[in-house]
Tab-separated table of N, CA and C in Angstrom:
chain	number	residue	atom	x	y	z
A	1	MET	N	4.785	76.703	52.329
A	1	MET	CA	5.817	75.704	52.175
A	1	MET	C	7.171	76.378	52.320
A	2	SER	N	8.035	75.815	53.110
A	2	SER	CA	9.342	76.422	53.338
A	2	SER	C	10.339	75.999	52.262
A	3	ALA	N	11.429	76.755	52.142
A	3	ALA	CA	12.460	76.469	51.155
A	3	ALA	C	12.991	75.064	51.353
A	4	GLY	N	13.138	74.341	50.237
A	4	GLY	CA	13.684	73.003	50.288
A	4	GLY	C	12.649	71.923	50.562
A	5	GLN	N	11.462	72.299	51.004
A	5	GLN	CA	10.419	71.313	51.256
A	5	GLN	C	9.837	70.864	49.919
A	6	THR	N	9.632	69.601	49.782
A	6	THR	CA	9.158	69.042	48.527
A	6	THR	C	7.646	68.889	48.553
A	7	LEU	N	7.028	69.186	47.431
A	7	LEU	CA	5.601	68.937	47.281
A	7	LEU	C	5.355	67.436	47.243
A	8	ARG	N	4.214	67.035	47.733
A	8	ARG	CA	3.835	65.627	47.692
A	8	ARG	C	2.605	65.468	46.811
A	9	VAL	N	2.477	64.294	46.227
A	9	VAL	CA	1.286	63.982	45.441
A	9	VAL	C	0.069	64.222	46.323
A	10	GLY	N	-0.902	64.933	45.785
A	10	GLY	CA	-2.112	65.286	46.530
A	10	GLY	C	-2.095	66.700	47.072
A	11	ASP	N	-0.906	67.336	47.077
A	11	ASP	CA	-0.802	68.726	47.537
A	11	ASP	C	-1.250	69.683	46.444
A	12	PRO	N	-1.897	70.793	46.822
A	12	PRO	CA	-2.143	71.833	45.830
A	12	PRO	C	-0.808	72.491	45.463
A	13	VAL	N	-0.626	72.800	44.190
A	13	VAL	CA	0.627	73.446	43.788
A	13	VAL	C	0.534	74.936	44.074
A	14	PRO	N	1.675	75.568	44.323
A	14	PRO	CA	1.671	77.009	44.590
A	14	PRO	C	1.144	77.780	43.386
A	15	ASP	N	0.428	78.852	43.650
A	15	ASP	CA	-0.032	79.724	42.572
A	15	ASP	C	1.008	80.812	42.376
A	16	LEU	N	1.796	80.651	41.360
A	16	LEU	CA	2.870	81.582	41.061
A	16	LEU	C	2.608	82.267	39.737
A	17	THR	N	3.204	83.425	39.560
A	17	THR	CA	3.124	84.136	38.287
A	17	THR	C	4.548	84.375	37.800
A	18	LEU	N	4.814	83.920	36.578
A	18	LEU	CA	6.131	84.044	35.971
A	18	LEU	C	5.992	84.651	34.578
A	19	PRO	N	6.985	85.413	34.132
A	19	PRO	CA	6.915	85.962	32.779
A	19	PRO	C	7.299	84.918	31.734
A	20	ASP	N	6.609	84.986	30.591
A	20	ASP	CA	6.994	84.129	29.476
A	20	ASP	C	8.150	84.784	28.723
A	21	THR	N	8.488	84.294	27.559
A	21	THR	CA	9.649	84.788	26.827
A	21	THR	C	9.468	86.189	26.260
A	22	HIS	N	8.265	86.716	26.364
A	22	HIS	CA	8.010	88.092	25.912
A	22	HIS	C	7.665	89.023	27.067
A	23	GLY	N	7.792	88.519	28.288
A	23	GLY	CA	7.533	89.333	29.468
A	23	GLY	C	6.086	89.333	29.918
A	24	THR	N	5.229	88.568	29.250
A	24	THR	CA	3.823	88.494	29.629
A	24	THR	C	3.687	87.616	30.873
A	25	PRO	N	3.072	88.144	31.933
A	25	PRO	CA	2.902	87.349	33.151
A	25	PRO	C	1.960	86.162	32.910
A	26	VAL	N	2.356	84.993	33.397
A	26	VAL	CA	1.543	83.786	33.297
A	26	VAL	C	1.355	83.250	34.712
A	27	ALA	N	0.124	83.227	35.166
A	27	ALA	CA	-0.193	82.694	36.497
A	27	ALA	C	-0.566	81.225	36.362
A	28	LEU	N	-0.006	80.395	37.219
A	28	LEU	CA	-0.340	78.975	37.158
A	28	LEU	C	-1.832	78.747	37.361
A	29	SER	N	-2.468	79.567	38.172
A	29	SER	CA	-3.916	79.416	38.390
A	29	SER	C	-4.706	79.645	37.106
A	30	GLU	N	-4.168	80.452	36.199
A	30	GLU	CA	-4.844	80.696	34.924
A	30	GLU	C	-4.743	79.498	33.980
A	31	LEU	N	-3.875	78.560	34.288
A	31	LEU	CA	-3.678	77.387	33.437
A	31	LEU	C	-4.527	76.205	33.892
A	32	ARG	N	-5.318	76.405	34.933
A	32	ARG	CA	-6.186	75.332	35.409
A	32	ARG	C	-7.269	75.052	34.377
A	33	GLY	N	-7.834	73.862	34.472
A	33	GLY	CA	-8.865	73.458	33.525
A	33	GLY	C	-8.341	72.418	32.546
A	34	GLU	N	-7.025	72.281	32.466
A	34	GLU	CA	-6.398	71.220	31.681
A	34	GLU	C	-5.184	70.748	32.471
A	35	PRO	N	-4.811	69.488	32.311
A	35	PRO	CA	-3.610	69.021	33.011
A	35	PRO	C	-2.391	69.832	32.565
A	36	LEU	N	-1.468	70.009	33.474
A	36	LEU	CA	-0.277	70.817	33.230
A	36	LEU	C	0.950	70.008	33.606
A	37	VAL	N	1.941	69.988	32.723
A	37	VAL	CA	3.222	69.361	33.028
A	37	VAL	C	4.249	70.480	33.106
A	38	LEU	N	4.753	70.714	34.314
A	38	LEU	CA	5.797	71.721	34.538
A	38	LEU	C	7.141	71.015	34.555
A	39	VAL	N	8.059	71.506	33.737
A	39	VAL	CA	9.377	70.898	33.611
A	39	VAL	C	10.418	71.959	33.968
A	40	PHE	N	11.046	71.807	35.129
A	40	PHE	CA	12.111	72.728	35.529
A	40	PHE	C	13.429	72.234	34.930
A	41	VAL	N	14.179	73.167	34.334
A	41	VAL	CA	15.492	72.844	33.767
A	41	VAL	C	16.537	73.783	34.360
A	42	PRO	N	17.768	73.298	34.546
A	42	PRO	CA	18.810	74.129	35.155
A	42	PRO	C	19.244	75.324	34.307
A	43	PHE	N	19.629	75.088	33.053
A	43	PHE	CA	20.248	76.163	32.275
A	43	PHE	C	19.850	76.110	30.799
A	44	ALA	N	19.428	77.243	30.262
A	44	ALA	CA	19.185	77.352	28.825
A	44	ALA	C	20.486	77.116	28.081
A	45	PHE	N	20.381	76.532	26.926
A	45	PHE	CA	21.492	76.295	26.006
A	45	PHE	C	22.467	75.224	26.480
A	46	SER	N	22.293	74.651	27.654
A	46	SER	CA	23.206	73.588	28.080
A	46	SER	C	22.854	72.309	27.320
A	47	CYS	N	23.809	71.437	27.214
A	47	CYS	CA	23.661	70.229	26.410
A	47	CYS	C	22.500	69.350	26.884
A	48	THR	N	22.478	69.023	28.166
A	48	THR	CA	21.449	68.116	28.670
A	48	THR	C	20.069	68.757	28.608
A	49	CYS	N	19.964	70.033	28.972
A	49	CYS	CA	18.668	70.716	28.942
A	49	CYS	C	18.137	70.817	27.513
A	50	THR	N	19.013	71.167	26.587
A	50	THR	CA	18.601	71.269	25.184
A	50	THR	C	18.170	69.907	24.661
A	51	GLY	N	18.889	68.864	25.046
A	51	GLY	CA	18.505	67.517	24.632
A	51	GLY	C	17.161	67.096	25.193
A	52	GLU	N	16.943	67.366	26.472
A	52	GLU	CA	15.663	67.008	27.091
A	52	GLU	C	14.495	67.741	26.440
A	53	LEU	N	14.622	69.058	26.334
A	53	LEU	CA	13.506	69.819	25.759
A	53	LEU	C	13.336	69.521	24.277
A	54	GLY	N	14.426	69.191	23.589
A	54	GLY	CA	14.312	68.784	22.193
A	54	GLY	C	13.518	67.494	22.055
A	55	GLU	N	13.746	66.558	22.958
A	55	GLU	CA	12.983	65.310	22.942
A	55	GLU	C	11.511	65.585	23.226
A	56	LEU	N	11.227	66.473	24.189
A	56	LEU	CA	9.831	66.823	24.476
A	56	LEU	C	9.193	67.537	23.288
A	57	ARG	N	9.961	68.414	22.633
A	57	ARG	CA	9.470	69.089	21.426
A	57	ARG	C	9.109	68.053	20.357
A	58	ASP	N	9.998	67.098	20.147
A	58	ASP	CA	9.785	66.093	19.105
A	58	ASP	C	8.655	65.129	19.435
A	59	GLU	N	8.322	65.013	20.711
A	59	GLU	CA	7.253	64.107	21.159
A	59	GLU	C	6.070	64.883	21.729
A	60	ILE	N	5.869	66.113	21.259
A	60	ILE	CA	4.793	66.961	21.802
A	60	ILE	C	3.422	66.306	21.647
A	61	GLY	N	3.280	65.436	20.652
A	61	GLY	CA	2.015	64.722	20.458
A	61	GLY	C	1.616	63.890	21.664
A	62	LEU	N	2.581	63.403	22.413
A	62	LEU	CA	2.323	62.652	23.635
A	62	LEU	C	1.515	63.499	24.618
A	63	PHE	N	1.883	64.762	24.751
A	63	PHE	CA	1.197	65.686	25.652
A	63	PHE	C	-0.141	66.131	25.065
A	64	ASP	N	-0.121	66.424	23.766
A	64	ASP	CA	-1.354	66.835	23.086
A	64	ASP	C	-2.410	65.742	23.174
A	65	ASP	N	-2.010	64.494	22.920
A	65	ASP	CA	-2.963	63.379	22.964
A	65	ASP	C	-3.570	63.197	24.348
A	66	ALA	N	-2.818	63.551	25.380
A	66	ALA	CA	-3.311	63.435	26.759
A	66	ALA	C	-4.090	64.681	27.181
A	67	GLY	N	-4.122	65.698	26.319
A	67	GLY	CA	-4.810	66.942	26.657
A	67	GLY	C	-4.063	67.751	27.688
A	68	ALA	N	-2.741	67.539	27.795
A	68	ALA	CA	-1.932	68.217	28.803
A	68	ALA	C	-1.107	69.332	28.177
A	69	ARG	N	-0.977	70.396	28.905
A	69	ARG	CA	-0.150	71.528	28.475
A	69	ARG	C	1.241	71.370	29.069
A	70	LEU	N	2.254	71.526	28.241
A	70	LEU	CA	3.640	71.417	28.650
A	70	LEU	C	4.229	72.814	28.799
A	71	VAL	N	4.873	73.068	29.942
A	71	VAL	CA	5.505	74.361	30.208
A	71	VAL	C	6.862	74.098	30.848
A	72	ALA	N	7.911	74.737	30.311
A	72	ALA	CA	9.253	74.611	30.885
A	72	ALA	C	9.563	75.859	31.703
A	73	VAL	N	10.311	75.683	32.787
A	73	VAL	CA	10.665	76.783	33.682
A	73	VAL	C	12.166	76.731	33.949
A	74	SER	N	12.810	77.891	33.879
A	74	SER	CA	14.237	77.996	34.163
A	74	SER	C	14.500	79.294	34.914
A	75	CYS	N	15.585	79.312	35.673
A	75	CYS	CA	15.984	80.528	36.384
A	75	CYS	C	16.685	81.526	35.466
A	76	ASP	N	16.797	81.203	34.192
A	76	ASP	CA	17.384	82.129	33.223
A	76	ASP	C	16.445	83.309	32.975
A	77	ALA	N	17.013	84.409	32.494
A	77	ALA	CA	16.225	85.598	32.150
A	77	ALA	C	15.344	85.311	30.938
A	78	MET	N	14.235	86.032	30.839
A	78	MET	CA	13.292	85.793	29.739
A	78	MET	C	13.941	86.009	28.379
A	79	PHE	N	14.897	86.917	28.270
A	79	PHE	CA	15.553	87.173	26.994
A	79	PHE	C	16.376	85.965	26.554
A	80	THR	N	17.031	85.335	27.500
A	80	THR	CA	17.799	84.121	27.220
A	80	THR	C	16.853	83.006	26.785
A	81	LEU	N	15.740	82.862	27.497
A	81	LEU	CA	14.774	81.820	27.159
A	81	LEU	C	14.144	82.063	25.795
A	82	ARG	N	13.918	83.322	25.443
A	82	ARG	CA	13.352	83.631	24.127
A	82	ARG	C	14.315	83.203	23.021
A	83	ALA	N	15.594	83.546	23.178
A	83	ALA	CA	16.595	83.177	22.176
A	83	ALA	C	16.697	81.654	22.054
A	84	TRP	N	16.649	80.976	23.179
A	84	TRP	CA	16.736	79.513	23.186
A	84	TRP	C	15.520	78.897	22.502
A	85	ALA	N	14.329	79.380	22.845
A	85	ALA	CA	13.098	78.856	22.245
A	85	ALA	C	13.079	79.087	20.739
A	86	GLU	N	13.529	80.252	20.310
A	86	GLU	CA	13.552	80.550	18.874
A	86	GLU	C	14.558	79.667	18.157
A	87	ARG	N	15.730	79.490	18.737
A	87	ARG	CA	16.765	78.663	18.098
A	87	ARG	C	16.344	77.202	18.001
A	88	GLU	N	15.694	76.701	19.039
A	88	GLU	CA	15.345	75.276	19.093
A	88	GLU	C	13.937	74.967	18.586
A	89	GLY	N	13.111	75.992	18.374
A	89	GLY	CA	11.756	75.773	17.870
A	89	GLY	C	10.842	75.075	18.852
A	90	TYR	N	10.938	75.446	20.123
A	90	TYR	CA	10.073	74.835	21.125
A	90	TYR	C	8.636	75.305	20.927
A	91	PRO	N	7.684	74.358	20.821
A	91	PRO	CA	6.282	74.739	20.611
A	91	PRO	C	5.506	74.956	21.909
A	92	PHE	N	6.197	74.945	23.034
A	92	PHE	CA	5.562	75.118	24.341
A	92	PHE	C	6.153	76.359	24.999
A	93	ASP	N	5.460	76.839	26.034
A	93	ASP	CA	5.903	78.037	26.739
A	93	ASP	C	7.133	77.749	27.584
A	94	LEU	N	8.016	78.741	27.642
A	94	LEU	CA	9.128	78.754	28.579
A	94	LEU	C	8.894	79.935	29.504
A	95	LEU	N	8.957	79.690	30.800
A	95	LEU	CA	8.730	80.736	31.788
A	95	LEU	C	10.015	81.013	32.547
A	96	SER	N	10.243	82.283	32.849
A	96	SER	CA	11.457	82.710	33.535
A	96	SER	C	11.235	82.822	35.035
A	97	ASP	N	12.082	82.128	35.760
A	97	ASP	CA	12.082	82.161	37.226
A	97	ASP	C	13.269	83.000	37.710
A	98	PHE	N	13.617	84.011	36.907
A	98	PHE	CA	14.809	84.814	37.162
A	98	PHE	C	14.678	85.723	38.381
A	99	TRP	N	13.499	86.400	38.512
A	99	TRP	CA	13.355	87.321	39.627
A	99	TRP	C	11.944	87.317	40.167
A	100	PRO	N	11.743	87.216	41.464
A	100	PRO	CA	12.797	86.958	42.434
A	100	PRO	C	13.446	85.607	42.118
A	101	HIS	N	14.755	85.605	42.106
A	101	HIS	CA	15.511	84.487	41.572
A	101	HIS	C	15.144	83.159	42.227
A	102	GLY	N	14.653	82.232	41.383
A	102	GLY	CA	14.361	80.885	41.841
A	102	GLY	C	13.132	80.729	42.705
A	103	ALA	N	12.260	81.725	42.743
A	103	ALA	CA	11.086	81.643	43.630
A	103	ALA	C	10.193	80.448	43.294
A	104	ALA	N	9.982	80.181	42.009
A	104	ALA	CA	9.142	79.044	41.620
A	104	ALA	C	9.841	77.727	41.928
A	105	ALA	N	11.113	77.632	41.566
A	105	ALA	CA	11.864	76.408	41.859
A	105	ALA	C	11.890	76.151	43.364
A	106	ARG	N	12.062	77.190	44.146
A	106	ARG	CA	12.063	77.055	45.605
A	106	ARG	C	10.694	76.559	46.093
A	107	ALA	N	9.634	77.124	45.558
A	107	ALA	CA	8.278	76.740	45.971
A	107	ALA	C	7.965	75.285	45.627
A	108	PHE	N	8.579	74.784	44.554
A	108	PHE	CA	8.371	73.391	44.158
A	108	PHE	C	9.422	72.464	44.769
A	109	GLY	N	10.341	73.033	45.568
A	109	GLY	CA	11.341	72.231	46.258
A	109	GLY	C	12.484	71.756	45.385
A	110	VAL	N	12.748	72.457	44.257
A	110	VAL	CA	13.796	72.005	43.337
A	110	VAL	C	14.886	73.050	43.096
A	111	LEU	N	14.983	74.063	43.956
A	111	LEU	CA	16.055	75.044	43.793
A	111	LEU	C	17.304	74.564	44.522
A	112	ASP	N	18.422	74.514	43.817
A	112	ASP	CA	19.713	74.249	44.444
A	112	ASP	C	20.191	75.594	44.983
A	113	GLU	N	20.022	75.807	46.261
A	113	GLU	CA	20.326	77.102	46.886
A	113	GLU	C	21.804	77.470	46.777
A	114	SER	N	22.682	76.479	46.706
A	114	SER	CA	24.114	76.770	46.669
A	114	SER	C	24.570	77.316	45.320
A	115	THR	N	23.843	76.987	44.251
A	115	THR	CA	24.245	77.438	42.915
A	115	THR	C	23.199	78.331	42.247
A	116	GLY	N	21.985	78.363	42.782
A	116	GLY	CA	20.936	79.217	42.228
A	116	GLY	C	20.292	78.687	40.966
A	117	HIS	N	20.411	77.389	40.712
A	117	HIS	CA	19.735	76.813	39.546
A	117	HIS	C	18.702	75.782	39.997
A	118	ALA	N	17.773	75.504	39.094
A	118	ALA	CA	16.750	74.500	39.378
A	118	ALA	C	17.310	73.108	39.111
A	119	LEU	N	16.915	72.161	39.926
A	119	LEU	CA	17.168	70.759	39.625
A	119	LEU	C	16.200	70.348	38.520
A	120	ARG	N	16.369	69.172	37.991
A	120	ARG	CA	15.489	68.681	36.925
A	120	ARG	C	14.213	68.121	37.549
A	121	GLY	N	13.279	68.999	37.850
A	121	GLY	CA	12.013	68.595	38.445
A	121	GLY	C	10.894	68.636	37.429
A	122	SER	N	10.111	67.576	37.378
A	122	SER	CA	8.936	67.506	36.510
A	122	SER	C	7.719	67.247	37.377
A	123	PHE	N	6.638	67.963	37.076
A	123	PHE	CA	5.436	67.905	37.896
A	123	PHE	C	4.198	67.832	37.019
A	124	LEU	N	3.340	66.856	37.276
A	124	LEU	CA	2.055	66.747	36.588
A	124	LEU	C	0.993	67.279	37.541
A	125	VAL	N	0.306	68.325	37.084
A	125	VAL	CA	-0.712	69.003	37.881
A	125	VAL	C	-2.064	68.746	37.226
A	126	ASP	N	-3.061	68.353	38.013
A	126	ASP	CA	-4.369	68.066	37.429
A	126	ASP	C	-5.148	69.350	37.155
A	127	THR	N	-6.342	69.206	36.651
A	127	THR	CA	-7.164	70.352	36.242
A	127	THR	C	-7.551	71.267	37.393
A	128	ASP	N	-7.459	70.755	38.630
A	128	ASP	CA	-7.803	71.544	39.807
A	128	ASP	C	-6.587	72.137	40.514
A	129	GLY	N	-5.389	71.960	39.914
A	129	GLY	CA	-4.184	72.519	40.520
A	129	GLY	C	-3.574	71.655	41.602
A	130	VAL	N	-3.842	70.353	41.556
A	130	VAL	CA	-3.326	69.414	42.545
A	130	VAL	C	-2.219	68.572	41.902
A	131	LEU	N	-1.132	68.391	42.628
A	131	LEU	CA	-0.010	67.598	42.134
A	131	LEU	C	-0.399	66.126	42.068
A	132	ARG	N	-0.199	65.515	40.895
A	132	ARG	CA	-0.534	64.107	40.699
A	132	ARG	C	0.679	63.216	40.477
A	133	TRP	N	1.840	63.800	40.137
A	133	TRP	CA	3.060	63.031	39.868
A	133	TRP	C	4.235	63.994	39.869
A	134	SER	N	5.384	63.497	40.306
A	134	SER	CA	6.599	64.302	40.214
A	134	SER	C	7.805	63.397	40.054
A	135	LEU	N	8.845	63.972	39.483
A	135	LEU	CA	10.114	63.288	39.282
A	135	LEU	C	11.199	64.337	39.387
A	136	VAL	N	12.216	64.084	40.219
A	136	VAL	CA	13.306	65.042	40.377
A	136	VAL	C	14.628	64.322	40.154
A	137	HIS	N	15.431	64.875	39.258
A	137	HIS	CA	16.770	64.362	38.981
A	137	HIS	C	17.786	65.473	39.223
A	138	PRO	N	19.034	65.115	39.531
A	138	PRO	CA	20.077	66.131	39.685
A	138	PRO	C	20.424	66.771	38.344
A	139	ARG	N	21.206	67.817	38.401
A	139	ARG	CA	21.510	68.641	37.236
A	139	ARG	C	21.969	67.850	36.012
A	140	GLY	N	22.864	66.921	36.116
A	140	GLY	CA	23.432	66.261	34.944
A	140	GLY	C	22.701	65.027	34.457
A	141	ARG	N	21.599	64.662	35.083
A	141	ARG	CA	20.901	63.416	34.733
A	141	ARG	C	19.556	63.702	34.086
A	142	ALA	N	19.446	63.373	32.808
A	142	ALA	CA	18.218	63.626	32.044
A	142	ALA	C	17.073	62.746	32.543
A	143	ARG	N	15.866	63.258	32.394
A	143	ARG	CA	14.670	62.494	32.729
A	143	ARG	C	14.241	61.691	31.500
A	144	PRO	N	13.842	60.443	31.687
A	144	PRO	CA	13.443	59.625	30.542
A	144	PRO	C	12.046	59.986	30.035
A	145	LEU	N	11.891	59.947	28.733
A	145	LEU	CA	10.588	60.225	28.127
A	145	LEU	C	9.537	59.239	28.630
A	146	GLU	N	9.946	58.019	28.868
A	146	GLU	CA	9.014	56.989	29.334
A	146	GLU	C	8.344	57.393	30.653
A	147	ALA	N	9.030	58.135	31.500
A	147	ALA	CA	8.440	58.587	32.766
A	147	ALA	C	7.247	59.508	32.499
A	148	TYR	N	7.377	60.386	31.506
A	148	TYR	CA	6.255	61.262	31.141
A	148	TYR	C	5.103	60.433	30.570
A	149	ARG	N	5.448	59.482	29.727
A	149	ARG	CA	4.428	58.633	29.110
A	149	ARG	C	3.612	57.918	30.185
A	150	GLU	N	4.300	57.358	31.186
A	150	GLU	CA	3.611	56.653	32.275
A	150	GLU	C	2.757	57.603	33.102
A	151	ALA	N	3.260	58.790	33.384
A	151	ALA	CA	2.494	59.764	34.173
A	151	ALA	C	1.243	60.217	33.422
A	152	LEU	N	1.403	60.514	32.141
A	152	LEU	CA	0.262	60.976	31.349
A	152	LEU	C	-0.798	59.892	31.192
A	153	ALA	N	-0.385	58.633	31.219
A	153	ALA	CA	-1.332	57.529	31.097
A	153	ALA	C	-2.284	57.455	32.286
A	154	THR	N	-1.912	58.095	33.397
A	154	THR	CA	-2.775	58.065	34.589
A	154	THR	C	-3.918	59.074	34.500
A	155	LEU	N	-3.876	59.956	33.524
A	155	LEU	CA	-4.921	60.981	33.417
A	155	LEU	C	-6.245	60.388	32.975
């Protein structure tokens, strides 16, 4: 998939490996076997991103009840993501797309190449690693919780 190309429902998602907040590599292929919701956010500690992930944190039961694993991805460094996760008490993994910078966001078609940050892309991946739903919003526009609820209901 070339830079800027968007994944379509029914496409296999790229198998990428990103470090978590402690530097442990996490391969998307290792997360198969349960539905996965990947949530790309532009910037740690920003108002809209903190609000979005806070809402997901507070509604984590929605994902748990659907048997889906929630993972957030940002182009921030793992150290920044660790501090953010600790401050906000996020119960889900945060993965760093810092280096090579934006490789995961680019592979999912949500990297803003002009600024080097991810757009607000959300992706529901089935147990076999196939994209089943996606939603992309620009940097300043939060994604509604209801969109996740509707996507998870399709599982």
